Amino acid sequence: MRSVVDSSLEGEPLREALAFLEQGRDFYEAAQGRPSTHPLLHYYAMLNVGKAALRVRSGIGKLETAHHGLQDRSANAVQPDQVDIAVKGPSSDNPRVFGELLAALGYGYPQSGATWKASDLMSQVVVGHRLWREATGEGERFVPIDDLNFMENKKRSRFGWS
């Protein structure tokens, strides 16, 4: 993601996107070894990566007041199959990262008020997948990555990172 940001943006948008990525990395690293705050820190890590992606893919204004764009509509619900998560509509004052990112990726902004059960989403969220799998006894749904090679075109990198 850093490479895409670096090669796509300049000036203030570049600085802003790099700050989102740095903060996302900080949240991710803080989550390591802290089981009680693990989900929340991963959530904020991904929210910041989403903001960086929006900066690259969208002409949206400042993201400092952006909200995630989802709402829990389940007062006092305890079980994931009782939790309804609803999409908030677009806002010019407080961009909604969820809907704006879907639109920027070509999927269109979801209908305002559309709802999903948390239990239906858990198997599809990388951060919560393992917990869902262990709780339900279901099998792995993500494709394992056995080998990963990082490559960089140093001629295009402004900072010469390797």
Coordinates of N, CA, C and O in Angstrom, one line a residue:
M1 N 0.8 -1.2 0.0 CA 0.0 0.0 0.0 C 0.9 1.2 0.0 O 0.6 2.2 -0.7
R2 N 2.0 1.2 0.7 CA 2.8 2.4 0.8 C 3.4 2.7 -0.6 O 3.5 3.9 -1.0
S3 N 3.7 1.7 -1.3 CA 4.3 1.9 -2.7 C 3.2 2.6 -3.6 O 3.5 3.5 -4.4
V4 N 2.0 2.1 -3.5 CA 0.9 2.7 -4.3 C 0.7 4.2 -3.9 O 0.5 5.0 -4.8
V5 N 0.7 4.4 -2.6 CA 0.5 5.8 -2.1 C 1.6 6.7 -2.6 O 1.4 7.8 -3.2
D6 N 2.9 6.2 -2.5 CA 4.0 6.9 -2.9 C 4.1 7.2 -4.4 O 4.4 8.3 -4.8
S7 N 3.6 6.3 -5.2 CA 3.6 6.5 -6.7 C 2.4 7.2 -7.2 O 2.4 7.7 -8.3
S8 N 1.4 7.4 -6.4 CA 0.1 8.0 -6.8 C -0.1 9.4 -6.4 O -0.9 10.1 -7.0
L9 N 0.5 9.8 -5.3 CA 0.2 11.1 -4.7 C 1.4 12.0 -4.6 O 2.5 11.5 -4.6
E10 N 1.1 13.3 -4.4 CA 2.2 14.3 -4.1 C 1.7 15.3 -3.1 O 0.5 15.4 -2.9
G11 N 2.6 16.0 -2.5 CA 2.2 17.1 -1.6 C 1.4 16.7 -0.4 O 1.6 15.7 0.2
E12 N 0.4 17.5 0.0 CA -0.4 17.3 1.1 C -1.2 15.9 1.1 O -1.2 15.2 2.1
P13 N -1.8 15.6 -0.1 CA -2.4 14.2 -0.1 C -1.5 13.1 0.2 O -1.8 12.1 0.9
L14 N -0.2 13.2 -0.3 CA 0.8 12.2 0.0 C 1.1 12.1 1.5 O 1.1 11.0 2.1
R15 N 1.3 13.3 2.1 CA 1.6 13.3 3.5 C 0.5 12.8 4.3 O 0.7 12.0 5.3
E16 N -0.7 13.1 4.0 CA -1.9 12.6 4.7 C -2.0 11.1 4.6 O -2.2 10.4 5.6
A17 N -1.9 10.6 3.4 CA -2.0 9.1 3.2 C -0.9 8.4 3.9 O -1.2 7.3 4.5
L18 N 0.3 8.9 3.9 CA 1.4 8.3 4.6 C 1.1 8.3 6.1 O 1.5 7.3 6.9
A19 N 0.5 9.4 6.6 CA 0.2 9.5 8.1 C -0.8 8.4 8.4 O -0.7 7.8 9.5
F20 N -1.8 8.2 7.6 CA -2.8 7.2 7.8 C -2.2 5.8 7.8 O -2.5 5.0 8.7
L21 N -1.3 5.5 6.9 CA -0.6 4.2 6.9 C 0.3 4.0 8.1 O 0.3 2.9 8.7
E22 N 0.9 5.1 8.5 CA 1.8 5.0 9.7 C 0.9 4.7 11.0 O 1.3 3.8 11.8
Q23 N -0.2 5.4 11.1 CA -1.0 5.2 12.2 C -1.6 3.8 12.2 O -1.8 3.1 13.2
G24 N -2.0 3.4 11.0 CA -2.5 2.0 10.8 C -1.5 1.0 11.3 O -1.9 0.0 12.0
R25 N -0.3 1.2 10.9 CA 0.8 0.2 11.3 C 0.9 0.3 12.8 O 1.1 -0.8 13.5
D26 N 0.9 1.4 13.4 CA 1.0 1.6 14.9 C -0.1 0.8 15.6 O 0.2 0.1 16.6
F27 N -1.3 1.0 15.1 CA -2.4 0.2 15.7 C -2.2 -1.3 15.6 O -2.5 -2.0 16.5
Y28 N -1.8 -1.7 14.4 CA -1.6 -3.1 14.2 C -0.5 -3.7 15.1 O -0.7 -4.7 15.7
E29 N 0.6 -3.0 15.2 CA 1.7 -3.4 16.1 C 1.3 -3.4 17.5 O 1.7 -4.3 18.3
A30 N 0.5 -2.4 17.9 CA 0.0 -2.3 19.3 C -0.9 -3.5 19.6 O -1.0 -4.0 20.8
A31 N -1.6 -4.1 18.6 CA -2.5 -5.2 18.8 C -1.8 -6.5 19.1 O -2.3 -7.4 19.7
Q32 N -0.5 -6.6 18.7 CA 0.2 -7.8 18.9 C 0.4 -8.1 20.4 O 0.9 -7.3 21.2
G33 N 0.0 -9.2 20.9 CA 0.2 -9.6 22.3 C -0.8 -9.0 23.2 O -0.6 -9.1 24.4
R34 N -1.9 -8.4 22.8 CA -2.9 -7.7 23.6 C -4.3 -8.3 23.3 O -5.0 -7.6 22.7
P35 N -4.6 -9.5 23.7 CA -5.8 -10.1 23.3 C -7.1 -9.3 23.6 O -8.0 -9.3 22.9
S36 N -7.1 -8.6 24.7 CA -8.3 -7.9 25.1 C -8.7 -6.7 24.2 O -9.8 -6.4 24.0
T37 N -7.6 -6.1 23.6 CA -7.9 -5.0 22.7 C -7.6 -5.3 21.3 O -7.7 -4.5 20.4
H38 N -7.3 -6.6 21.0 CA -6.9 -7.0 19.7 C -8.0 -6.6 18.6 O -7.6 -5.9 17.6
P39 N -9.2 -6.9 18.7 CA -10.2 -6.5 17.7 C -10.3 -5.0 17.4 O -10.3 -4.6 16.3
L40 N -10.3 -4.3 18.5 CA -10.5 -2.8 18.4 C -9.2 -2.2 17.7 O -9.4 -1.4 16.8
L41 N -8.1 -2.6 18.1 CA -6.8 -2.1 17.4 C -6.7 -2.5 16.0 O -6.3 -1.7 15.1
H42 N -7.1 -3.7 15.7 CA -7.1 -4.2 14.2 C -8.2 -3.4 13.4 O -7.9 -3.0 12.3
Y43 N -9.3 -3.1 14.1 CA -10.3 -2.3 13.4 C -9.8 -0.9 13.0 O -9.9 -0.4 11.9
Y44 N -9.1 -0.2 14.0 CA -8.5 1.1 13.7 C -7.4 1.0 12.7 O -7.2 1.9 11.9
A45 N -6.7 -0.1 12.7 CA -5.6 -0.2 11.7 C -6.2 -0.3 10.3 O -5.8 0.4 9.4
M46 N -7.2 -1.1 10.2 CA -7.9 -1.2 8.8 C -8.6 0.1 8.4 O -8.6 0.4 7.3
L47 N -9.2 0.8 9.4 CA -9.9 2.0 9.1 C -8.9 3.0 8.5 O -9.2 3.7 7.5
N48 N -7.7 3.1 9.1 CA -6.6 4.0 8.6 C -6.1 3.6 7.2 O -5.9 4.4 6.3
V49 N -6.0 2.3 7.0 CA -5.6 1.8 5.6 C -6.7 2.2 4.6 O -6.4 2.6 3.5
G50 N -7.9 2.0 5.0 CA -9.1 2.4 4.2 C -9.0 3.9 3.8 O -9.3 4.3 2.7
K51 N -8.7 4.7 4.8 CA -8.5 6.2 4.5 C -7.4 6.5 3.5 O -7.6 7.3 2.6
A52 N -6.3 5.7 3.6 CA -5.2 5.9 2.7 C -5.7 5.5 1.3 O -5.3 6.1 0.3
A53 N -6.4 4.4 1.2 CA -6.9 3.9 -0.1 C -7.9 4.9 -0.7 O -7.8 5.2 -1.9
L54 N -8.7 5.5 0.2 CA -9.6 6.6 -0.3 C -8.8 7.8 -0.9 O -9.2 8.4 -1.9
R55 N -7.7 8.1 -0.2 CA -6.9 9.2 -0.7 C -6.4 9.0 -2.1 O -6.3 9.8 -2.9
V56 N -6.0 7.7 -2.4 CA -5.5 7.3 -3.7 C -6.6 7.2 -4.7 O -6.4 7.7 -5.8
R57 N -7.7 6.6 -4.4 CA -8.7 6.2 -5.3 C -9.9 7.2 -5.5 O -10.8 7.0 -6.3
S58 N -10.0 8.3 -4.6 CA -11.1 9.1 -4.6 C -10.7 10.6 -4.5 O -9.7 10.9 -4.0
G59 N -11.6 11.4 -5.0 CA -11.4 12.9 -4.9 C -12.0 13.4 -3.7 O -12.2 14.6 -3.6
I60 N -12.3 12.6 -2.7 CA -13.0 13.0 -1.5 C -12.1 14.1 -0.8 O -10.9 14.0 -0.8
G61 N -12.7 15.0 -0.1 CA -12.0 16.0 0.7 C -11.3 15.5 1.9 O -11.0 14.3 1.9
K62 N -11.0 16.4 2.8 CA -10.2 16.0 4.0 C -10.9 14.8 4.7 O -12.1 14.8 4.9
L63 N -10.1 13.9 5.2 CA -10.6 12.7 5.9 C -10.4 12.8 7.4 O -10.7 11.8 8.1
E64 N -10.0 13.9 7.9 CA -9.7 14.0 9.3 C -11.0 13.9 10.1 O -11.0 13.5 11.3
T65 N -12.1 14.2 9.5 CA -13.4 14.1 10.2 C -14.2 12.8 9.8 O -15.4 12.7 10.1
A66 N -13.6 12.0 9.0 CA -14.2 10.8 8.5 C -14.7 9.8 9.6 O -14.0 9.7 10.6
H67 N -15.8 9.2 9.4 CA -16.3 8.2 10.3 C -16.3 6.8 9.5 O -16.3 6.8 8.3
H68 N -16.4 5.7 10.3 CA -16.5 4.4 9.6 C -17.7 4.3 8.7 O -17.6 3.6 7.7
G69 N -18.8 4.8 9.1 CA -20.0 4.8 8.3 C -20.9 3.6 8.5 O -21.8 3.3 7.7
L70 N -20.7 2.9 9.7 CA -21.6 1.8 10.1 C -22.2 2.1 11.4 O -21.6 2.9 12.2
Q71 N -23.3 1.5 11.7 CA -24.0 1.8 13.0 C -24.6 0.5 13.5 O -25.2 -0.3 12.8
D72 N -24.3 0.2 14.8 CA -24.9 -0.9 15.5 C -26.3 -0.6 15.9 O -26.6 0.4 16.6
R73 N -27.3 -1.4 15.3 CA -28.7 -1.1 15.6 C -29.3 -2.1 16.6 O -30.4 -2.5 16.5
S74 N -28.4 -2.7 17.4 CA -28.9 -3.8 18.3 C -28.7 -3.5 19.8 O -27.7 -3.9 20.3
A75 N -29.6 -2.8 20.3 CA -29.5 -2.5 21.8 C -29.5 -3.7 22.6 O -30.3 -4.6 22.4
N76 N -28.5 -3.9 23.5 CA -28.4 -5.0 24.4 C -28.2 -6.3 23.8 O -28.4 -7.4 24.4
A77 N -27.9 -6.4 22.5 CA -27.6 -7.7 21.9 C -26.3 -8.3 22.4 O -25.3 -7.6 22.6
V78 N -26.3 -9.6 22.6 CA -25.1 -10.2 23.1 C -24.5 -11.2 22.0 O -23.2 -11.2 21.9
Q79 N -25.3 -11.9 21.3 CA -24.8 -12.9 20.4 C -24.6 -12.2 19.0 O -25.5 -11.4 18.6
P80 N -23.6 -12.6 18.2 CA -23.4 -12.0 16.9 C -24.6 -12.1 16.0 O -24.8 -11.2 15.1
D81 N -25.4 -13.2 16.1 CA -26.6 -13.3 15.2 C -27.7 -12.4 15.6 O -28.8 -12.3 15.0
Q82 N -27.6 -11.7 16.8 CA -28.5 -10.7 17.2 C -28.1 -9.3 16.9 O -28.9 -8.3 17.1
V83 N -26.9 -9.1 16.4 CA -26.4 -7.8 16.1 C -26.6 -7.4 14.7 O -26.2 -8.1 13.8
D84 N -27.3 -6.3 14.5 CA -27.6 -5.7 13.2 C -26.6 -4.5 12.9 O -26.6 -3.6 13.7
I85 N -25.9 -4.6 11.8 CA -25.0 -3.5 11.5 C -25.6 -2.8 10.2 O -25.8 -3.5 9.2
A86 N -25.8 -1.5 10.4 CA -26.4 -0.8 9.3 C -25.5 0.2 8.7 O -24.6 0.7 9.3
V87 N -25.7 0.5 7.4 CA -24.8 1.4 6.6 C -25.4 2.8 6.8 O -26.6 3.0 6.7
K88 N -24.6 3.8 7.1 CA -25.0 5.2 7.2 C -24.8 5.8 5.8 O -23.9 5.4 5.0
G89 N -25.7 6.7 5.4 CA -25.7 7.3 4.1 C -24.5 8.3 4.0 O -23.9 8.6 5.0
P90 N -24.3 8.8 2.8 CA -23.2 9.7 2.5 C -23.3 11.0 3.4 O -24.4 11.4 3.7
S91 N -22.2 11.6 3.6 CA -22.2 12.9 4.4 C -21.1 13.8 3.8 O -20.0 13.3 3.7
S92 N -21.4 15.0 3.6 CA -20.4 15.9 3.1 C -19.5 16.4 4.2 O -18.3 16.8 4.0
D93 N -20.0 16.5 5.4 CA -19.3 17.0 6.6 C -18.3 15.9 7.2 O -17.2 16.2 7.6
N94 N -18.8 14.6 7.3 CA -18.1 13.5 7.9 C -18.1 12.4 6.9 O -19.1 11.5 7.0
P95 N -17.2 12.3 6.0 CA -17.2 11.2 5.0 C -17.3 9.8 5.7 O -16.8 9.6 6.8
R96 N -18.1 8.9 5.1 CA -18.3 7.6 5.7 C -17.3 6.6 4.9 O -17.5 6.3 3.8
V97 N -16.3 6.2 5.6 CA -15.2 5.4 5.0 C -15.7 4.1 4.3 O -15.4 3.8 3.2
F98 N -16.6 3.4 5.0 CA -17.1 2.1 4.4 C -17.8 2.3 3.0 O -17.4 1.7 2.1
G99 N -18.8 3.2 3.0 CA -19.5 3.5 1.7 C -18.6 4.1 0.7 O -18.6 3.7 -0.5
E100 N -17.8 5.1 1.1 CA -16.9 5.8 0.1 C -15.9 4.9 -0.5 O -15.6 5.0 -1.6
L101 N -15.4 4.0 0.4 CA -14.4 3.0 -0.1 C -15.0 2.0 -1.1 O -14.4 1.8 -2.2
L102 N -16.2 1.5 -0.8 CA -16.9 0.7 -1.8 C -17.1 1.4 -3.1 O -16.9 0.8 -4.2
A103 N -17.5 2.6 -3.0 CA -17.8 3.4 -4.2 C -16.5 3.6 -5.0 O -16.4 3.5 -6.2
A104 N -15.4 4.0 -4.3 CA -14.1 4.2 -5.0 C -13.5 3.0 -5.6 O -12.8 3.1 -6.6
L105 N -13.9 1.8 -5.1 CA -13.4 0.6 -5.6 C -14.3 0.0 -6.8 O -14.1 -1.0 -7.3
G106 N -15.4 0.8 -7.1 CA -16.2 0.5 -8.2 C -17.4 -0.4 -7.9 O -18.1 -0.8 -8.8
Y107 N -17.8 -0.5 -6.6 CA -18.9 -1.3 -6.2 C -20.2 -0.5 -6.0 O -21.2 -1.0 -5.8
G108 N -20.0 0.8 -6.0 CA -21.2 1.7 -5.7 C -21.4 1.9 -4.2 O -21.0 1.0 -3.4
Y109 N -21.9 3.0 -3.9 CA -22.2 3.3 -2.5 C -23.4 2.4 -2.0 O -24.4 2.4 -2.7
P110 N -23.3 1.7 -0.9 CA -24.4 0.8 -0.5 C -25.6 1.6 -0.1 O -25.5 2.8 0.3
Q111 N -26.8 1.0 -0.2 CA -28.0 1.7 0.2 C -28.0 2.1 1.6 O -27.7 1.3 2.5
S112 N -28.3 3.4 1.9 CA -28.4 3.9 3.3 C -29.4 3.0 4.0 O -30.5 2.8 3.6
G113 N -29.0 2.6 5.2 CA -29.8 1.8 6.0 C -29.8 0.3 5.8 O -30.4 -0.5 6.5
A114 N -29.1 -0.2 4.7 CA -28.9 -1.6 4.5 C -28.3 -2.2 5.7 O -27.4 -1.6 6.4
T115 N -28.8 -3.4 6.1 CA -28.3 -4.0 7.3 C -27.8 -5.5 7.1 O -28.2 -6.1 6.1
W116 N -26.8 -5.9 7.9 CA -26.3 -7.2 7.9 C -26.2 -7.7 9.3 O -26.0 -6.9 10.3
K117 N -26.3 -9.0 9.5 CA -26.1 -9.6 10.8 C -24.6 -9.7 11.0 O -23.9 -10.1 10.1
A118 N -24.1 -9.4 12.2 CA -22.6 -9.5 12.5 C -22.2 -10.9 12.2 O -21.1 -11.1 11.7
S119 N -23.0 -11.9 12.6 CA -22.6 -13.3 12.4 C -22.4 -13.6 10.9 O -21.5 -14.5 10.5
D120 N -23.1 -13.0 10.0 CA -22.9 -13.2 8.5 C -21.6 -12.6 8.0 O -21.1 -13.0 7.0
L121 N -21.1 -11.6 8.7 CA -19.9 -10.9 8.3 C -18.6 -11.4 8.8 O -17.6 -11.3 8.3
M122 N -18.7 -12.1 10.0 CA -17.5 -12.5 10.7 C -16.6 -13.4 9.9 O -15.4 -13.4 10.0
S123 N -17.2 -14.3 9.2 CA -16.4 -15.3 8.4 C -15.7 -14.6 7.3 O -14.7 -15.2 6.7
Q124 N -16.0 -13.4 6.9 CA -15.4 -12.7 5.8 C -14.5 -11.6 6.2 O -13.9 -11.0 5.3
V125 N -14.3 -11.4 7.4 CA -13.4 -10.3 7.9 C -12.1 -11.0 8.4 O -12.1 -11.8 9.3
V126 N -11.0 -10.7 7.7 CA -9.7 -11.3 8.1 C -9.4 -11.3 9.6 O -9.1 -12.2 10.2
V127 N -9.7 -10.1 10.2 CA -9.3 -9.9 11.6 C -10.2 -10.8 12.5 O -9.7 -11.3 13.5
G128 N -11.4 -11.1 12.1 CA -12.3 -11.9 13.0 C -12.5 -13.3 12.5 O -13.1 -14.1 13.2
H129 N -11.9 -13.7 11.4 CA -12.1 -15.0 10.8 C -11.7 -16.1 11.7 O -12.5 -17.1 11.9
R130 N -10.6 -16.0 12.3 CA -10.1 -17.1 13.1 C -10.9 -17.3 14.3 O -11.3 -18.4 14.7
L131 N -11.3 -16.2 14.9 CA -12.2 -16.3 16.1 C -13.6 -16.9 15.7 O -14.1 -17.8 16.4
W132 N -14.1 -16.5 14.5 CA -15.4 -17.1 14.0 C -15.2 -18.6 13.8 O -16.0 -19.4 14.1
R133 N -14.1 -19.0 13.1 CA -13.8 -20.4 12.8 C -13.8 -21.2 14.1 O -14.4 -22.3 14.1
E134 N -13.1 -20.7 15.1 CA -13.0 -21.5 16.3 C -14.3 -21.6 17.1 O -14.6 -22.6 17.6
A135 N -15.1 -20.5 17.0 CA -16.4 -20.5 17.7 C -17.4 -21.4 17.0 O -18.3 -22.0 17.7
T136 N -17.4 -21.5 15.7 CA -18.4 -22.3 15.0 C -17.9 -23.7 14.6 O -18.8 -24.5 14.2
G137 N -16.6 -23.9 14.7 CA -16.1 -25.2 14.2 C -16.0 -25.3 12.7 O -15.8 -26.4 12.1
E138 N -16.3 -24.2 12.0 CA -16.2 -24.2 10.5 C -14.7 -24.3 10.1 O -13.8 -24.0 10.8
G139 N -14.5 -24.6 8.8 CA -13.2 -24.7 8.3 C -12.7 -23.4 7.8 O -13.4 -22.4 7.7
E140 N -11.4 -23.4 7.4 CA -10.7 -22.2 6.9 C -11.4 -21.7 5.6 O -11.7 -22.6 4.7
R141 N -11.6 -20.4 5.4 CA -12.2 -19.9 4.2 C -11.3 -19.0 3.4 O -11.6 -18.6 2.3
F142 N -10.1 -18.7 4.0 CA -9.2 -17.9 3.3 C -8.1 -18.8 2.7 O -7.7 -19.8 3.2
V143 N -7.6 -18.4 1.5 CA -6.5 -19.1 0.8 C -5.2 -18.8 1.5 O -4.8 -17.7 1.7
P144 N -4.5 -19.9 1.9 CA -3.2 -19.6 2.6 C -2.2 -19.1 1.7 O -2.2 -19.5 0.5
I145 N -1.3 -18.3 2.2 CA -0.2 -17.8 1.4 C 1.1 -18.5 1.9 O 1.4 -18.3 3.1
D146 N 1.7 -19.3 1.1 CA 2.9 -20.0 1.5 C 4.2 -19.3 1.3 O 5.2 -19.5 2.0
D147 N 4.2 -18.4 0.3 CA 5.4 -17.7 0.0 C 5.0 -16.3 -0.5 O 4.1 -16.1 -1.3
L148 N 5.8 -15.3 -0.1 CA 5.5 -13.9 -0.5 C 6.8 -13.2 -0.8 O 7.8 -13.3 -0.1
N149 N 6.9 -12.6 -2.0 CA 8.1 -11.9 -2.4 C 7.8 -10.4 -2.6 O 6.9 -10.1 -3.3
F150 N 8.5 -9.6 -1.9 CA 8.3 -8.2 -2.0 C 9.3 -7.7 -3.1 O 10.4 -8.0 -3.2
M151 N 8.7 -6.8 -4.0 CA 9.5 -6.3 -5.1 C 9.3 -4.8 -5.1 O 8.3 -4.3 -4.7
E152 N 10.4 -4.1 -5.5 CA 10.3 -2.6 -5.6 C 11.0 -2.1 -6.8 O 12.1 -2.6 -7.1
N153 N 10.5 -1.1 -7.4 CA 11.1 -0.4 -8.5 C 11.8 0.8 -7.9 O 11.1 1.8 -7.7
K154 N 13.1 0.7 -7.6 CA 13.7 1.9 -6.9 C 13.8 3.1 -7.7 O 13.9 4.2 -7.2
K155 N 13.6 3.0 -9.0 CA 13.6 4.2 -9.9 C 12.4 5.0 -9.6 O 12.3 6.2 -9.8
R156 N 11.3 4.4 -9.2 CA 10.0 5.1 -8.9 C 9.8 5.5 -7.5 O 9.0 6.3 -7.2
S157 N 10.6 5.0 -6.6 CA 10.5 5.3 -5.2 C 11.1 6.7 -4.9 O 12.3 6.9 -5.2
R158 N 10.4 7.5 -4.2 CA 11.0 8.9 -3.9 C 11.9 8.8 -2.7 O 12.8 9.6 -2.5
F159 N 11.8 7.7 -1.9 CA 12.6 7.6 -0.7 C 13.7 6.6 -0.7 O 14.5 6.5 0.2
G160 N 13.7 5.8 -1.8 CA 14.8 4.8 -1.9 C 14.6 3.6 -0.9 O 15.6 3.0 -0.6
W161 N 13.4 3.4 -0.4 CA 13.2 2.3 0.5 C 13.4 1.0 -0.1 O 13.1 0.8 -1.3
S162 N 13.9 0.0 0.6 CA 14.1 -1.3 0.1 C 13.1 -2.3 0.7 O 12.5 -2.0 1.6

